Amino acid sequence: MQIQWYPGHMAKARRMLEENLKLIDVVVELVDARAPLATRNPDFDALFSQKSRVILLNKSDLASAEQTKKWIEYYKAQNINAIAFVSTSSAKRKAAVSLIEAAAADKVAKMKEKGVIKTVRAMVVGIPNVGKSTFINRIAGETKAKVGDKPGVTKGKQWVKVSPYLELMDTPGLLWPKLENEALAKHLAYIGSINDDIMDAERLAADLLGELIAICPNELKERYKKIEEGMAPHELLEAVARSRGFILQGGVMDTERSARIVLDEFRAGKVAKITLESPDIEY
Ligand SMILES: Nc1nc2c(ncn2[C@@H]2O[C@H](COP(=O)(O)OP(=O)(O)O)[C@@H](O)[C@H]2O)c(=O)[nH]1
Ligand SMILES: [Mg+2]
């Protein structure tokens, strides 16, 4: 699998993240609930070891509710509080604010003993496309007004006031995913988190169908009627072509068009609410 981003960009983003980390109390990690492993850079644990952290399983509207619960328990076992989240909706805004405030509660209490009412500063981090910008815009919500530059802070850095004593850095911390593990790299491609222009769409879609037939056979067969269990990945893709009547002259299956449809419909959540990864399985 090809990597289409440049080491220079990655190094710069990481440097910025490390700089900004010094200014904040709580790290808010966003992962994609459909692929919590693939969308979480393993460096996070080391990078944020000195910080209070929370995890938002974002895009949970597209994921299996049951699996999301399992992931929340999995993080809890590591002493990280997590919640299911949907950045594109306001419904869980309060829950996210409470989660972040709770993560800083000890620090706030200590300062209070000294007679200081502490403003908690948080930073959103995550790999590209997990919904960081959407989250920041959503959480800014009614209080769109931004707090001005703070002295000693790089010029141009803005803080968004979330509640009276909680501010969020308006620039998210960006990290790239790790692509060494091919199974996880594929998950990133399925959900559209890495540019798939340079990948063979037909192979990608066929492999996705191969995973989906194991995860949600009934929903898959319901959506693409000609699909049957026991089919190999390329047969599944041909079955999609037959289901949709994507047949070229001479009776050849238009698997290219079928691949596009499979990827688009999966990303739009049209097959089912699907989580590709389980905390019980090693990839
Ligand atoms: N379905 C769904 N889509 C989301 C959610 N959050 C973000 N998105 C979409 O995911 C895409 C990437 O979001 P963006 O905020 O730009 O991600 P960033 O790269 O992490 O800043 C956009 O098309 C968003 O509309 C969510 O909770 N559910
Ligand atoms: Mg963004």
XYZ file of C-alpha atoms and ligand atoms in Angstrom:
312
model
C 0.000 0.000 0.000
C 1.303 3.426 -0.968
C 1.658 6.319 1.424
C 0.724 9.607 -0.176
C 1.747 12.081 2.478
C 5.155 13.572 2.946
C 7.507 12.979 5.870
C 8.041 16.762 6.129
C 4.348 17.408 6.741
C 4.168 14.618 9.257
C 7.170 15.862 11.197
C 5.842 19.433 11.243
C 2.378 18.398 12.421
C 3.900 16.297 15.168
C 6.194 19.124 16.287
C 3.226 21.488 16.458
C 1.260 18.947 18.434
C 4.075 18.516 20.935
C 4.423 22.297 21.295
C 0.704 22.759 21.864
C 0.593 19.870 24.294
C 2.525 21.992 26.813
C -0.374 24.437 26.987
C -3.169 22.039 27.738
C -4.623 19.991 30.598
C -6.751 17.432 28.774
C -6.219 15.577 25.498
C -9.427 14.753 23.641
C -8.689 11.904 21.269
C -11.076 11.340 18.405
C -11.175 7.927 16.792
C -13.518 6.572 14.153
C -15.921 4.195 15.914
C -15.999 1.982 12.805
C -12.260 1.287 13.115
C -10.995 2.365 16.546
C -7.676 0.552 16.123
C -6.792 1.669 12.619
C -7.697 5.291 13.368
C -5.700 5.521 16.575
C -2.002 6.149 16.205
C -0.155 3.818 18.588
C 2.212 6.697 19.448
C -0.670 8.384 21.289
C -0.052 6.373 24.437
C 3.553 7.541 24.745
C 2.883 11.094 23.583
C 0.073 11.709 26.052
C 1.323 9.656 28.986
C 1.602 12.774 31.173
C -1.850 14.142 30.303
C -5.408 13.457 31.327
C -7.081 11.893 28.333
C -10.541 11.088 27.072
C -11.584 9.278 23.909
C -14.547 10.108 21.725
C -15.636 7.222 19.524
C -16.817 9.539 16.775
C -19.064 8.661 13.814
C -20.787 6.212 16.134
C -23.902 6.829 14.020
C -22.233 4.608 11.410
C -20.903 1.959 13.805
C -22.347 -1.041 15.637
C -23.710 0.158 19.005
C -22.809 -3.169 20.581
C -19.190 -2.986 19.411
C -18.909 0.650 20.482
C -19.912 -0.417 23.997
C -17.204 -3.077 23.953
C -14.619 -0.492 22.952
C -15.722 1.841 25.750
C -15.187 -1.003 28.239
C -11.828 -1.793 26.685
C -10.611 1.798 27.185
C -12.055 1.893 30.676
C -9.886 -1.107 31.583
C -6.938 1.122 30.647
C -8.225 3.951 32.831
C -9.360 6.085 29.904
C -12.928 7.312 29.887
C -14.597 7.129 26.500
C -18.045 7.800 25.051
C -19.856 7.164 21.809
C -20.014 10.416 19.872
C -21.449 12.021 16.738
C -19.703 15.273 15.800
C -22.301 16.136 13.221
C -25.060 16.274 15.857
C -25.500 18.423 18.958
C -27.125 15.638 20.964
C -24.007 14.572 22.860
C -22.394 17.975 23.258
C -23.104 18.116 27.004
C -21.827 14.567 27.527
C -18.544 15.484 25.837
C -18.149 18.636 27.937
C -18.803 16.672 31.148
C -16.304 14.008 30.109
C -13.582 16.598 29.482
C -14.353 18.467 32.722
C -14.222 15.215 34.691
C -10.798 14.449 33.246
C -9.508 17.720 34.721
C -11.428 17.552 37.991
C -8.389 16.634 40.143
C -6.333 19.497 38.783
C -9.216 21.915 39.279
C -9.731 20.738 42.884
C -6.028 21.170 43.718
C -6.036 24.717 42.378
C -9.214 25.462 44.294
C -7.431 24.547 47.540
C -5.014 27.334 46.672
C -7.929 29.669 46.056
C -7.555 29.665 42.278
C -10.404 28.906 39.932
C -8.703 27.099 37.120
C -9.663 27.329 33.475
C -9.220 23.910 31.929
C -7.617 23.873 28.494
C -8.188 20.977 26.141
C -6.882 19.998 22.716
C -8.514 17.732 20.160
C -6.192 15.226 18.529
C -6.580 12.534 15.908
C -5.607 11.284 12.493
C -7.019 12.956 9.354
C -10.752 12.665 8.717
C -11.937 11.416 12.116
C -14.025 14.579 12.567
C -11.773 16.926 14.552
C -12.832 20.135 12.770
C -16.488 19.149 12.873
C -16.184 18.488 16.600
C -14.533 21.830 17.341
C -17.196 23.698 15.363
C -19.952 21.724 17.047
C -18.667 22.177 20.566
C -18.111 25.879 19.995
C -21.866 25.851 19.314
C -23.758 28.787 20.741
C -20.622 30.349 22.202
C -18.995 30.869 18.806
C -17.098 33.875 20.169
C -13.455 33.029 20.519
C -11.222 33.955 23.386
C -8.382 36.150 22.234
C -4.721 35.234 22.043
C -3.172 34.437 25.386
C 0.182 35.984 26.272
C 3.032 33.577 25.739
C 1.035 31.606 23.228
C 2.110 31.461 19.603
C 0.456 34.308 17.766
C -2.734 33.320 16.046
C -3.581 30.503 18.402
C -7.172 30.799 19.500
C -9.142 29.306 22.325
C -12.789 28.477 22.001
C -14.771 28.919 25.193
C -16.835 25.788 25.760
C -18.122 26.439 29.267
C -17.201 29.088 31.875
C -14.019 27.277 32.890
C -13.301 25.121 29.851
C -11.489 26.246 26.720
C -10.620 24.262 23.634
C -7.701 24.972 21.331
C -9.153 25.831 17.932
C -6.388 23.995 16.062
C -6.568 20.224 16.358
C -3.476 18.114 16.901
C -2.867 16.112 13.781
C -1.165 12.757 13.671
C -0.942 10.265 10.860
C -2.102 6.701 11.124
C 0.348 3.834 10.996
C 0.069 1.860 7.801
C 2.427 -1.015 8.476
C -0.341 -3.411 9.392
C -2.055 -4.266 6.121
C -5.356 -5.355 7.662
C -5.660 -2.038 9.532
C -4.473 -0.006 6.525
C -7.296 -1.584 4.537
C -9.789 -0.522 7.183
C -8.604 3.066 6.771
C -9.142 2.762 3.039
C -12.628 1.246 3.416
C -13.822 4.110 5.599
C -12.239 6.647 3.241
C -9.629 7.901 5.682
C -6.754 7.467 3.279
C -6.839 8.573 -0.301
C -7.820 5.513 -2.308
C -7.052 6.986 -5.750
C -3.810 5.115 -5.883
C -5.339 1.849 -4.769
C -7.032 -0.784 -6.860
C -10.660 0.026 -6.089
C -11.886 -3.348 -7.288
C -9.587 -5.268 -4.996
C -10.418 -2.958 -2.121
C -14.176 -3.335 -2.632
C -13.881 -7.114 -3.054
C -11.890 -7.389 0.171
C -14.415 -5.163 1.957
C -17.239 -7.449 0.812
C -15.190 -10.379 2.090
C -15.050 -8.777 5.546
C -18.687 -7.710 5.519
C -19.986 -11.172 4.644
C -18.399 -12.352 7.899
C -19.573 -9.381 10.019
C -23.123 -8.842 8.734
C -24.122 -11.503 6.166
C -27.849 -10.830 6.366
C -27.613 -7.089 5.836
C -25.195 -7.581 2.962
C -27.441 -10.137 1.234
C -30.397 -7.843 1.783
C -28.638 -4.942 0.044
C -27.095 -6.941 -2.818
C -29.555 -9.747 -3.535
C -27.280 -11.969 -5.619
C -24.738 -12.314 -2.852
C -24.409 -15.723 -1.243
C -22.322 -16.935 1.650
C -19.259 -18.936 0.667
C -18.460 -16.673 -2.302
C -14.856 -15.537 -2.728
C -14.226 -11.742 -2.615
C -14.146 -11.296 -6.421
C -17.309 -13.393 -6.735
C -18.990 -11.137 -4.213
C -18.122 -8.114 -6.338
C -19.530 -9.813 -9.446
C -22.658 -10.630 -7.485
C -23.026 -6.911 -6.712
C -22.799 -6.201 -10.458
C -25.504 -8.793 -11.146
C -27.675 -7.435 -8.324
C -27.565 -3.966 -9.804
C -27.620 -4.943 -13.468
C -24.145 -3.479 -14.055
C -23.495 -5.648 -17.082
C -21.356 -4.567 -20.024
C -21.596 -5.611 -23.644
C -20.947 -9.296 -24.062
C -22.313 -10.031 -20.607
C -19.185 -8.899 -18.759
C -19.797 -7.770 -15.180
C -18.959 -4.105 -14.642
C -16.962 -4.719 -11.480
C -15.323 -1.284 -11.729
C -18.670 0.462 -11.328
C -19.711 -2.060 -8.693
C -16.575 -1.343 -6.664
C -17.340 2.388 -6.586
C -20.908 1.680 -5.474
C -19.822 -0.752 -2.747
C -17.305 1.704 -1.291
C -19.676 4.685 -1.515
C -22.585 2.829 0.053
C -20.462 1.385 2.835
C -19.031 4.823 3.697
C -22.513 6.321 3.726
C -23.608 3.638 6.204
C -26.139 2.174 3.784
C -25.280 -1.501 4.317
C -25.595 -1.473 8.108
C -24.079 0.107 11.195
C -20.763 -1.683 11.062
C -17.641 -1.810 13.192
C -14.715 -3.434 11.427
C -12.652 -4.099 14.541
C -13.308 -5.796 17.840
C -11.171 -5.389 20.981
C -11.102 -9.196 21.331
C -9.377 -9.765 18.003
C -5.753 -9.211 17.069
C -5.034 -7.698 13.656
N -21.595 10.335 9.845
C -20.755 11.139 10.485
N -19.892 11.905 9.773
C -19.045 12.700 10.457
C -19.028 12.765 11.874
N -18.072 13.647 12.254
C -17.501 14.095 11.122
N -18.087 13.546 10.030
C -17.714 13.759 8.615
O -16.382 13.278 8.431
C -15.686 14.086 7.485
C -14.365 14.572 8.078
O -14.622 15.485 9.129
P -13.560 16.614 9.569
O -14.149 17.331 10.723
O -13.146 17.425 8.402
O -12.342 15.690 10.026
P -10.854 16.146 10.472
O -9.968 15.863 9.290
O -10.523 15.238 11.618
O -10.887 17.584 10.879
C -16.643 15.203 7.108
O -17.275 14.854 5.910
C -17.637 15.223 8.268
O -18.895 15.703 7.873
C -19.973 11.940 12.600
O -20.023 11.897 13.837
N -20.790 11.154 11.838
Mg -9.762 19.199 10.000
